[in-house]
Short mmCIF file of C-alpha atoms in Angstrom, two decimals:
data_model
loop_
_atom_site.label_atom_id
_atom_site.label_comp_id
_atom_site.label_asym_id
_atom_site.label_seq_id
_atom_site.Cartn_x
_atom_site.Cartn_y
_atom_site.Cartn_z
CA UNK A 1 -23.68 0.56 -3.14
CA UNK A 2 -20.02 0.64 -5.05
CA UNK A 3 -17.80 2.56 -3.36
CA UNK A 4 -13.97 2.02 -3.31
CA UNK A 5 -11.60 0.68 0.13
CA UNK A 6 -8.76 1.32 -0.98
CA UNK A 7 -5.65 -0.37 0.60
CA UNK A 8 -2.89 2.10 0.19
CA UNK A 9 -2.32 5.64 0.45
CA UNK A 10 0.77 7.69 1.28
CA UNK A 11 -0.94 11.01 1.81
CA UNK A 12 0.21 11.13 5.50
CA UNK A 13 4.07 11.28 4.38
CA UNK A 14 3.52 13.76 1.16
CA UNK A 15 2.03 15.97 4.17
CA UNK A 16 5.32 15.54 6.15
CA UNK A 17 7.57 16.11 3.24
CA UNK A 18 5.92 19.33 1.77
CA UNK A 19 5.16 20.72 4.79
CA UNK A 20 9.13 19.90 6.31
CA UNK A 21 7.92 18.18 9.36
CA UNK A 22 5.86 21.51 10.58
CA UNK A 23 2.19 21.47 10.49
CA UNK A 24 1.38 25.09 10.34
CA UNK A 25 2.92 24.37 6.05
CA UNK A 26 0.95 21.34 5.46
CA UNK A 27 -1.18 21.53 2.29
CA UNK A 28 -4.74 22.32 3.09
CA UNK A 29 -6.87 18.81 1.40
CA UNK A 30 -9.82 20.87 1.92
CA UNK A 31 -8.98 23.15 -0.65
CA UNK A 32 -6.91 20.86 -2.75
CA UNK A 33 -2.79 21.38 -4.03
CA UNK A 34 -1.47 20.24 -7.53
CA UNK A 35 1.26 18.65 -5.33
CA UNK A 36 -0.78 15.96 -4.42
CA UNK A 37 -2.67 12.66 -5.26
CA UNK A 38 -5.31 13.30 -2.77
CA UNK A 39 -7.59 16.22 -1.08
CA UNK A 40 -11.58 15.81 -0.11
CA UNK A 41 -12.91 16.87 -3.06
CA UNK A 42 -11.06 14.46 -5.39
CA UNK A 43 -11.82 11.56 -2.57
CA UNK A 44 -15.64 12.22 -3.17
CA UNK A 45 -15.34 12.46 -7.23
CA UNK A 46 -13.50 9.14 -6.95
CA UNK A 47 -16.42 7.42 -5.15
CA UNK A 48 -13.64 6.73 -2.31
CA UNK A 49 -15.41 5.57 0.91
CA UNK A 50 -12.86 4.16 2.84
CA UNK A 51 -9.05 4.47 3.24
CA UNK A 52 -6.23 2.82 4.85
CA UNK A 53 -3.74 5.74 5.28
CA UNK A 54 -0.21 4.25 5.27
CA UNK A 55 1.66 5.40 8.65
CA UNK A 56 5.00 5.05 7.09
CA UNK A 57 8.30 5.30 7.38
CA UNK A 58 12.06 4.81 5.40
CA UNK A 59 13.49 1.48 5.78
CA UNK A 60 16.69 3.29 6.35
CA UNK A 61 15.66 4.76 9.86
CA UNK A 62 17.25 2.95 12.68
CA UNK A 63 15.31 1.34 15.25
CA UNK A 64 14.79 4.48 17.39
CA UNK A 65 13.80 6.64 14.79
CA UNK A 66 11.93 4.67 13.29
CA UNK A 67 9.24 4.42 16.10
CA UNK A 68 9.25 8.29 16.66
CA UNK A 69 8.44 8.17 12.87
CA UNK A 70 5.50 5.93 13.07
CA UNK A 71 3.82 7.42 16.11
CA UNK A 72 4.45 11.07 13.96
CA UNK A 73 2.49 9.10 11.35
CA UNK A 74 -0.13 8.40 13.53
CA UNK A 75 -0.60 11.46 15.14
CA UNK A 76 -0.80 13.28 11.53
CA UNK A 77 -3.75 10.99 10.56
CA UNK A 78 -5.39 12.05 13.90
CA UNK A 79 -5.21 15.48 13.26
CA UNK A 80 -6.07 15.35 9.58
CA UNK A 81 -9.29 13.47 11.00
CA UNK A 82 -10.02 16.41 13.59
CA UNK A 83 -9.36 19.01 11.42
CA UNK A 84 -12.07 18.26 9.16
CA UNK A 85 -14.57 16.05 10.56
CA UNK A 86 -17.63 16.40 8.04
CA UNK A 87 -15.47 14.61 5.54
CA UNK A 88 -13.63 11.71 7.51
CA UNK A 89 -13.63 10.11 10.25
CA UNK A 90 -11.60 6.83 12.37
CA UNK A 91 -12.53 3.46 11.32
CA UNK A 92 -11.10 0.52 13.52
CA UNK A 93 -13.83 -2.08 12.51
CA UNK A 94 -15.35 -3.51 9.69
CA UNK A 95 -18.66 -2.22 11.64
CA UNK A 96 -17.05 1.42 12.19
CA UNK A 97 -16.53 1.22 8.22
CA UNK A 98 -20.17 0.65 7.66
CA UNK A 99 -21.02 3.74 10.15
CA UNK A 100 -18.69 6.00 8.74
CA UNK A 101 -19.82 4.84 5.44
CA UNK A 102 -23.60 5.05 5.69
CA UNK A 103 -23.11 9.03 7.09
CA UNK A 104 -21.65 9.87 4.29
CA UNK A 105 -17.71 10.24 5.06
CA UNK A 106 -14.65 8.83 4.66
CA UNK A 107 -13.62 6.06 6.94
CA UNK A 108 -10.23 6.40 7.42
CA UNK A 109 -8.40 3.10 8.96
CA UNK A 110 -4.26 3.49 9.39
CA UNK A 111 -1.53 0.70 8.62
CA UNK A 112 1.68 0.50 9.02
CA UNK A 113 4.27 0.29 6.05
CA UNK A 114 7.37 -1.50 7.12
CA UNK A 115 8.31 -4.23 9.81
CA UNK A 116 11.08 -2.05 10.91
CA UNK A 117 9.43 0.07 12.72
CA UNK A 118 8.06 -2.17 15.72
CA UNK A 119 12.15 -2.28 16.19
CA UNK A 120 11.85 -6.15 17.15
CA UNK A 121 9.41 -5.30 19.99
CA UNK A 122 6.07 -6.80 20.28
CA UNK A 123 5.08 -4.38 22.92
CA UNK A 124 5.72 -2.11 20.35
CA UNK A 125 3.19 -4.32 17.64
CA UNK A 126 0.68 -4.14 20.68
CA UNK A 127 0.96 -0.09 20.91
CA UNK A 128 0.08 0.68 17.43
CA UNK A 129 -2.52 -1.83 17.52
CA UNK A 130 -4.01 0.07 20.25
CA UNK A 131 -3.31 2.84 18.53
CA UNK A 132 -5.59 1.49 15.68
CA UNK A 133 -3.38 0.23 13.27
CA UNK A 134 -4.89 -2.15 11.39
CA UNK A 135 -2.41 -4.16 8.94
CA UNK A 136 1.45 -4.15 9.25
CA UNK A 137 3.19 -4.63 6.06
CA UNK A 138 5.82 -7.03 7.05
CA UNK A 139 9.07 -4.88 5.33
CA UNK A 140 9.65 -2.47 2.92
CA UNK A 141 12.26 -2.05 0.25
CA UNK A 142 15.09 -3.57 3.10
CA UNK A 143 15.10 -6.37 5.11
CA UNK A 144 14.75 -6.30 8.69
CA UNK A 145 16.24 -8.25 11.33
CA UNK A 146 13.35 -10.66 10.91
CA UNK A 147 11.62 -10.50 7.56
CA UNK A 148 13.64 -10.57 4.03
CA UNK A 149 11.95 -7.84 1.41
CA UNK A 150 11.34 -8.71 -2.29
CA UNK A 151 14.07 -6.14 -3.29
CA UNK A 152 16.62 -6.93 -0.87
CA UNK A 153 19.10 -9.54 -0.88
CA UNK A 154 17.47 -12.53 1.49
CA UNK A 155 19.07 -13.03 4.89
CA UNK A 156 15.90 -15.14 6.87
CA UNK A 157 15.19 -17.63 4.10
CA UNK A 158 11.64 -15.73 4.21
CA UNK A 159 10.91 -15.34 8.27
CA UNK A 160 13.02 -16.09 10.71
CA UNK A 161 11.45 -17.75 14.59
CA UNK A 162 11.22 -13.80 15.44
CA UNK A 163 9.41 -13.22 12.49
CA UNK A 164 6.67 -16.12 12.59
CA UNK A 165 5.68 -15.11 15.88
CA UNK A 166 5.30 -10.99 15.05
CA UNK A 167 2.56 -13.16 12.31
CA UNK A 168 1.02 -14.78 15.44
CA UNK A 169 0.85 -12.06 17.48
CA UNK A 170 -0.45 -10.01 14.81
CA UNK A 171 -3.08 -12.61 14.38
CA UNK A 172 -4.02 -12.70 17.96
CA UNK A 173 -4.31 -8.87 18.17
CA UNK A 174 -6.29 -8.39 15.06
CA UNK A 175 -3.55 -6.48 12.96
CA UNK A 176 -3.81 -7.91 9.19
CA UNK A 177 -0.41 -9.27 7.63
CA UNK A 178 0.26 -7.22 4.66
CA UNK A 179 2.47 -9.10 2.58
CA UNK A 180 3.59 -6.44 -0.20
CA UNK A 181 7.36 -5.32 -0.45
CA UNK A 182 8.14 -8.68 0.95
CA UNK A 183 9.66 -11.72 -0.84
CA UNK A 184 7.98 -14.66 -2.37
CA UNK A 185 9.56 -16.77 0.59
CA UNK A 186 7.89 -14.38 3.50
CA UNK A 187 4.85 -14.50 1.46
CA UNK A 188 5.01 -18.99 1.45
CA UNK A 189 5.90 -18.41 5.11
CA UNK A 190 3.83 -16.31 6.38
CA UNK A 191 0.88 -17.88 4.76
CA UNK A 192 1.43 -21.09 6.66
CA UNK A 193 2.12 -19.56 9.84
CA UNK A 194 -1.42 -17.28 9.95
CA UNK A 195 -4.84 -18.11 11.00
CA UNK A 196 -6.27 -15.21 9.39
CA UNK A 197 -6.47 -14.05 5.78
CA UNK A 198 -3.62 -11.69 4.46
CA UNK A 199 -3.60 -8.57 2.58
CA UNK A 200 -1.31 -7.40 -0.55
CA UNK A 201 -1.85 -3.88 0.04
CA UNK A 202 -0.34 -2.29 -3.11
CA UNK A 203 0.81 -5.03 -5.54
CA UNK A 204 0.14 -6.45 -9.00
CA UNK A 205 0.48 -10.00 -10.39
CA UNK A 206 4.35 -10.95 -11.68
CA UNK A 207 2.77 -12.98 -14.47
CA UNK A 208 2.06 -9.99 -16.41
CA UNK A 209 4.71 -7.62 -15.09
CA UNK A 210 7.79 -9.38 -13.88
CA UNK A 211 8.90 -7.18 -10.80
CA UNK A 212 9.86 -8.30 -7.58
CA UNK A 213 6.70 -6.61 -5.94
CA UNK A 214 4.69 -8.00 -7.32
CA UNK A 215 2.96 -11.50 -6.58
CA UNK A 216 4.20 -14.80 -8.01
CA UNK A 217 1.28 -17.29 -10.05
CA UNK A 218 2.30 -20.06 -6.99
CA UNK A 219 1.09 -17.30 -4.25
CA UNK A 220 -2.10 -16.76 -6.10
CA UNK A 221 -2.97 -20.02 -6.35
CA UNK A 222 -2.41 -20.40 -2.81
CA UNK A 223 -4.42 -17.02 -1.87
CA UNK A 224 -7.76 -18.81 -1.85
CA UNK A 225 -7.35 -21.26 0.61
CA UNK A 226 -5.69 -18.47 3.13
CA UNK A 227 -9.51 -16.05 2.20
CA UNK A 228 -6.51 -13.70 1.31
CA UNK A 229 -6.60 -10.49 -0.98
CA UNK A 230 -4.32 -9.25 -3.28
CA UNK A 231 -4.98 -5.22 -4.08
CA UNK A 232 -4.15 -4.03 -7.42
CA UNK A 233 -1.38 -0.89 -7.15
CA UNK A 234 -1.20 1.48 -9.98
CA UNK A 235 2.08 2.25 -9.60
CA UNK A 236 3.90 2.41 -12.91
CA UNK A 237 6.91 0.54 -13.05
CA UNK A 238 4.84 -2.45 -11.02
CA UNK A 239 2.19 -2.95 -14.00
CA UNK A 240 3.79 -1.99 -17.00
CA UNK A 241 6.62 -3.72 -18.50
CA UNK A 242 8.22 -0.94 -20.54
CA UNK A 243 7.97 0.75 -17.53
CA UNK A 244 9.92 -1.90 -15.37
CA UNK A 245 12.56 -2.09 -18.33
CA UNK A 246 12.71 1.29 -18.21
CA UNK A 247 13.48 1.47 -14.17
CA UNK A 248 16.17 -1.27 -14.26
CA UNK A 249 18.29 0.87 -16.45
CA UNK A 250 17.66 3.90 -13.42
CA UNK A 251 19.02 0.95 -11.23
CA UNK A 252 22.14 -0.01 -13.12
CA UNK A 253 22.72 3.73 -13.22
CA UNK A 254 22.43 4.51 -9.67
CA UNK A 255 24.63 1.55 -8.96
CA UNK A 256 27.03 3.03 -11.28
CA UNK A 257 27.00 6.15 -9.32
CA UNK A 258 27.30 4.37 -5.99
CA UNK A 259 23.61 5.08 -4.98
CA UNK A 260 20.87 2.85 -3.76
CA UNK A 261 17.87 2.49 -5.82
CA UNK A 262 15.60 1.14 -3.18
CA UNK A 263 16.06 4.84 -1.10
CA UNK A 264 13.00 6.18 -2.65
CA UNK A 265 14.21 9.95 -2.21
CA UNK A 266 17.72 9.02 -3.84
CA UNK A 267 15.77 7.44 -6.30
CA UNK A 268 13.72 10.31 -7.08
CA UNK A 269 16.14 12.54 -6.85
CA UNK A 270 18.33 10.49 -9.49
CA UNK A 271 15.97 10.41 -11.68
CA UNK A 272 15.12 14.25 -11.87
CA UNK A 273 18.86 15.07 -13.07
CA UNK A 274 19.40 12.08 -15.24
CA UNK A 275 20.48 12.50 -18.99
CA UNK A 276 18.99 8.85 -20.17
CA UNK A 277 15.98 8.17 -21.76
CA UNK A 278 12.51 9.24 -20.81
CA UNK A 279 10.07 7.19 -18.94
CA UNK A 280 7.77 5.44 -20.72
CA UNK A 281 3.89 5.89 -19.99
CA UNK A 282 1.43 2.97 -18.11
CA UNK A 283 -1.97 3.20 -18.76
CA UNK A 284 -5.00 2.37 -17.35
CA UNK A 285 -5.28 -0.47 -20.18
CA UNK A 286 -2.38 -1.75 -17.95
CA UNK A 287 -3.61 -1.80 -14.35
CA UNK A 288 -6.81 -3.54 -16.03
CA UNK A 289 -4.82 -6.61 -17.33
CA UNK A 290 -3.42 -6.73 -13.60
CA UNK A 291 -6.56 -6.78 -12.41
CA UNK A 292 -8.31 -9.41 -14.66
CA UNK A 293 -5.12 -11.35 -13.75
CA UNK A 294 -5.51 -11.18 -10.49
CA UNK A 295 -9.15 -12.29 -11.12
CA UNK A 296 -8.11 -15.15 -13.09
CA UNK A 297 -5.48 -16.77 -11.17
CA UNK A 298 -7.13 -16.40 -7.49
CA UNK A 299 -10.74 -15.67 -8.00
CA UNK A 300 -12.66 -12.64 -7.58
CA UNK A 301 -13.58 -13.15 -3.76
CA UNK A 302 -9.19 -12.46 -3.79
CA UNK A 303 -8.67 -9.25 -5.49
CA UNK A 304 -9.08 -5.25 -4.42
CA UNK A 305 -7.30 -1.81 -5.18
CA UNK A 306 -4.33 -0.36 -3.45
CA UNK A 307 -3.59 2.91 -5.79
CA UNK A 308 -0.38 4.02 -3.98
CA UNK A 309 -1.79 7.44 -4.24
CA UNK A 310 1.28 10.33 -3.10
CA UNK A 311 3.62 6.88 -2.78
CA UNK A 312 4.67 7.32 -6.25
CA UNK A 313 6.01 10.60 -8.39
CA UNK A 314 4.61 9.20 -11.77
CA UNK A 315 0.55 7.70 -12.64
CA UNK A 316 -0.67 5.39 -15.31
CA UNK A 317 -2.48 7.63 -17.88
CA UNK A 318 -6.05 8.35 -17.09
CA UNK A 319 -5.43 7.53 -13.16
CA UNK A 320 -3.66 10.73 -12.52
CA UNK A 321 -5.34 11.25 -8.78
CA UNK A 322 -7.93 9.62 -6.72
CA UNK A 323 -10.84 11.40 -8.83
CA UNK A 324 -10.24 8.63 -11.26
CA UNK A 325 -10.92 5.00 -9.61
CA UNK A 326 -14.55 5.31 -11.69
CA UNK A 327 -12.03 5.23 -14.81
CA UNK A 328 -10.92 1.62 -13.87
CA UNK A 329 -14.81 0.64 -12.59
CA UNK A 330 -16.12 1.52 -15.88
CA UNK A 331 -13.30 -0.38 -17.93
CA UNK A 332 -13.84 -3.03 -16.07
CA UNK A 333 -18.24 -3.00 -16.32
CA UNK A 334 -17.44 -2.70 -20.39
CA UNK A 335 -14.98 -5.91 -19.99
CA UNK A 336 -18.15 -7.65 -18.78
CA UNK A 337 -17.53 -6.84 -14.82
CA UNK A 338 -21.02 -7.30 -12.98
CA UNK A 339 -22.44 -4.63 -10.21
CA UNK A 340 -21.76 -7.20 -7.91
CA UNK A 341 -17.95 -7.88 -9.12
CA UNK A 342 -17.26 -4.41 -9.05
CA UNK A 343 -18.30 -4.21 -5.43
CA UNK A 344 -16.25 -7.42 -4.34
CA UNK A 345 -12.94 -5.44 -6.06
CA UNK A 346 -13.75 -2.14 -4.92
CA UNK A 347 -14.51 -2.56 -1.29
CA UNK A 348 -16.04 -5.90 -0.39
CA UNK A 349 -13.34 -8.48 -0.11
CA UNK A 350 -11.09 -6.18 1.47
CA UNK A 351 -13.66 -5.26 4.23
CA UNK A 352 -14.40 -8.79 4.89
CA UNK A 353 -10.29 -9.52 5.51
CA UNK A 354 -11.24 -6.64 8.01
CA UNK A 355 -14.08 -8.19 9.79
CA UNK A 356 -12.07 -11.66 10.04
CA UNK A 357 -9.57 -9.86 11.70
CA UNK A 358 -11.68 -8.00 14.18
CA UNK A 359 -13.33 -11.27 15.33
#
C-alpha cells in the first residue's frame, strides 16, 4: 500500500491566523476553504495517510512567548483531532501510524518548528515530548542562543555545548532532530553528535537549487551512514532557480526599505504591495529533479516529501494543494520509479526514522 507521510505541514498556524487566535472563526477542514492548502477531503484525494502537523511558531517571539505559542500549537492539533475523529486521529509511534493507518484515517503526529521555543530549557524539550512531539527542527529563519540557522548570520560555529546536548537529549527521549532551516555547520554537527537518524523535514538538494535551505552535496553524502532522510519541500523559491533569483531581488528590496526578509509576514506582506517584477512559476517538473537528486546523491532508503502545505503563499504548478501528491507519484512511476520506490519516498523511510526513534 502507497500512501504518503508527509513531513511538513503548517495547517495548525493558517488556522490561527485566519481565524485571529479565536476558535469559534477557524475554517471548518471538513467542509473545505479556498484559503487553504489542506481540509479532509483533499487529504483523502491526495492518498495522504499520515501527517506531521508543524506546532510552530515566529522566530521573533521571545522566550516566554514563544512557549505559550507552542503549547497553543499543540492544543489546536488536539482539538482539530477531537473535532473530527472519523478522519484523524494521534499517532506517537511508528506502531500507532500503522493502526491509524490500517482503519482508514489520518495519523496525525506533531513537531515542533523552531529551537526557540524550548527557551534553552530541557524540561521544556521533555514537556512537548510528553506532549507527543515527535521531531524538533533545531531553528528557524533566526538563530537561537544555541543553534545558528541557514539564513542567519552564524554566531555558534554550527552548535554550541548547549546545543549538542538539546541533540542528546532529544536522542534519549525519542524526539527526531530535524535539521531544515538550519546551517550546513548544525547539520555537520549535529550529525556527529546523534545516535539516531535525522530528518530534513521540508528541504530540497542545493545542487540543483542553490538556497540556503536547502541541503549541501557533502550532507548527502554523509546522510547514509547517519540512516537519515531528507524530505523533498515544494516550496517555490527552494526548488526552482528562477524562483530563488527572483526572491533575492524581494530581499535586496526589503533591505532597502529597512525590513527583514526572514519575518515571513513582513515578507508576505512586502511582496503583496511591491511594484517589481512578477514571480516566476515552479513546476512540478521542478520538485521532480529535487527529488531524483535527492535519490542520486544519498540513495533512495534517504529521501521522503515534506510539501510545506499552508507554510507557503505560492505552489509549484500542478501541486496547488494536498489533492495533488499522486501528481508527483505518477511523474515519478513514468521516470521509471518502481511500486516499491514510490513507497520508500512516500511513507516508508520516513516511518522507519520514526520507529528508530521510538526504540
Amino acid at each position: 500500500m502507497v500512501y504518503v507521510l508527509d513531513g511538513h505541514n503548517d495547517l495548525p498556524w493558517a488556522l490561527r491566523e485566519l481565524s485571529g487566535g479565536d476558535p469559534a472563526r477557524e475554517p471548518d477542514v471538513a467542509a473545505g476553504d479556498p484559503r487553504l492548502h489542506t481540509d479532509l477531503p483533499r487529504l483523502r484525494a491526495g492518498g495522504v495517510g499520515a501527517q506531521f502537523w508543524s506546532v510552530y511558531v515566529p522566530g521573533e517571539l521571545g522566550h516566554d512567548e514563544a512557549v505559550t505559542a507552542v503549547l497553543d500549537q499543540v492544543d489546536r492539533v488536539r482539538r482539530l483531532l477531537v473535532a473530527h475523529p472519523d478522519a484523524l486521529a494521534f499517532a506517537d509511534t511508528a506502531d500507532d501510524v500503522d493502526a491509524v493507518v490500517g482503519s482508514g484515517r489520518v495519523a496525525s503526529l506533531m513537531g515542533a518548528e523552531g529551537g526557540h521555543c524550548i527557551a534553552d530549557s530541557l524540561a521544556v524539550l521533555r514537556v512537548l515530548r510528553g506532549l507527543g512531539v515527535r521531531y524538533l527542527t533545531l531553528t528557524h529563519n533566526l538563530n537561537n542562543n544555541w543553534a545558528d540557522s541557514a539564513t542567519d548570520t552564524p554566531r555558534h560555529d554550527g552548535l554550541s555545548e548547549f546545543g549538542r546536548g538539546v541533540v542528546a537529549e532529544m536522542n534519549r527521549i525519542g524526539m527526531i532532530v530535524d535539521l531544515s532551516h538550519v546551517a550546513p555547520a548544525t547539520m555537520h554537527q549535529a550529525l556527529a553528535v546523534t545516535t539516531r537518524p535525522v530528518l530534513f523535514t521540508h528541504s530540497g538538494a542545493r545542487a540543483v537549487t542553490d538556497h540556503p535551505r536547502n541541503v549541501p552535496a557533502d550532507v548527502l553524502e554523509a546522510l547514509p551512514g547517519n540512516g537519515g532522510v531528507v524530505m523533498a519541500t515544494f516550496v517555490p523559491r527552494f526548488v526552482s532557480a528562477a524562483v530563488t533569483e527572483w526572491d533575492q531581488r524581494v530581499r535586496e528590496a526589503m533591505a532597502d526599505a529597512g525590513a527583514d526578509h526572514r519575518d515571513l509576514a513582513a515578507r508576505n506582506r512586502f511582496v503583496e504591495a511591491w511594484d517589481g517584477p512578477v514571480q516566476p512559476r515552479a513546476t512540478l517538473a521542478d520538485v521532480v529533479a529535487h527529488v531524483e537528486h535527492l535519490r542520486e546523491a544519498a540513495g533512495i532508503d534517504h529521501v521522503g516529501i515534506g510539501g510545506d502545505y499552508d507554510g507557503t503563499t505560492d505552489l509549484p504548478d500542478e501541486l496547488s494543494d494536498v489533492s495533488t501528491y499522486p501528481r508527483l507519484l505518477d511523474a515519478l512511476a513514468d521516470r521509471g520509479w518502481s511500486a516499491e520506490d514510490l513507497a520508500k519516498l512516500a511513507h516508508r523511510n520516513a516511518l522507519r526514522v520514526l520507529r528508530d526513534a521510538d526504540a
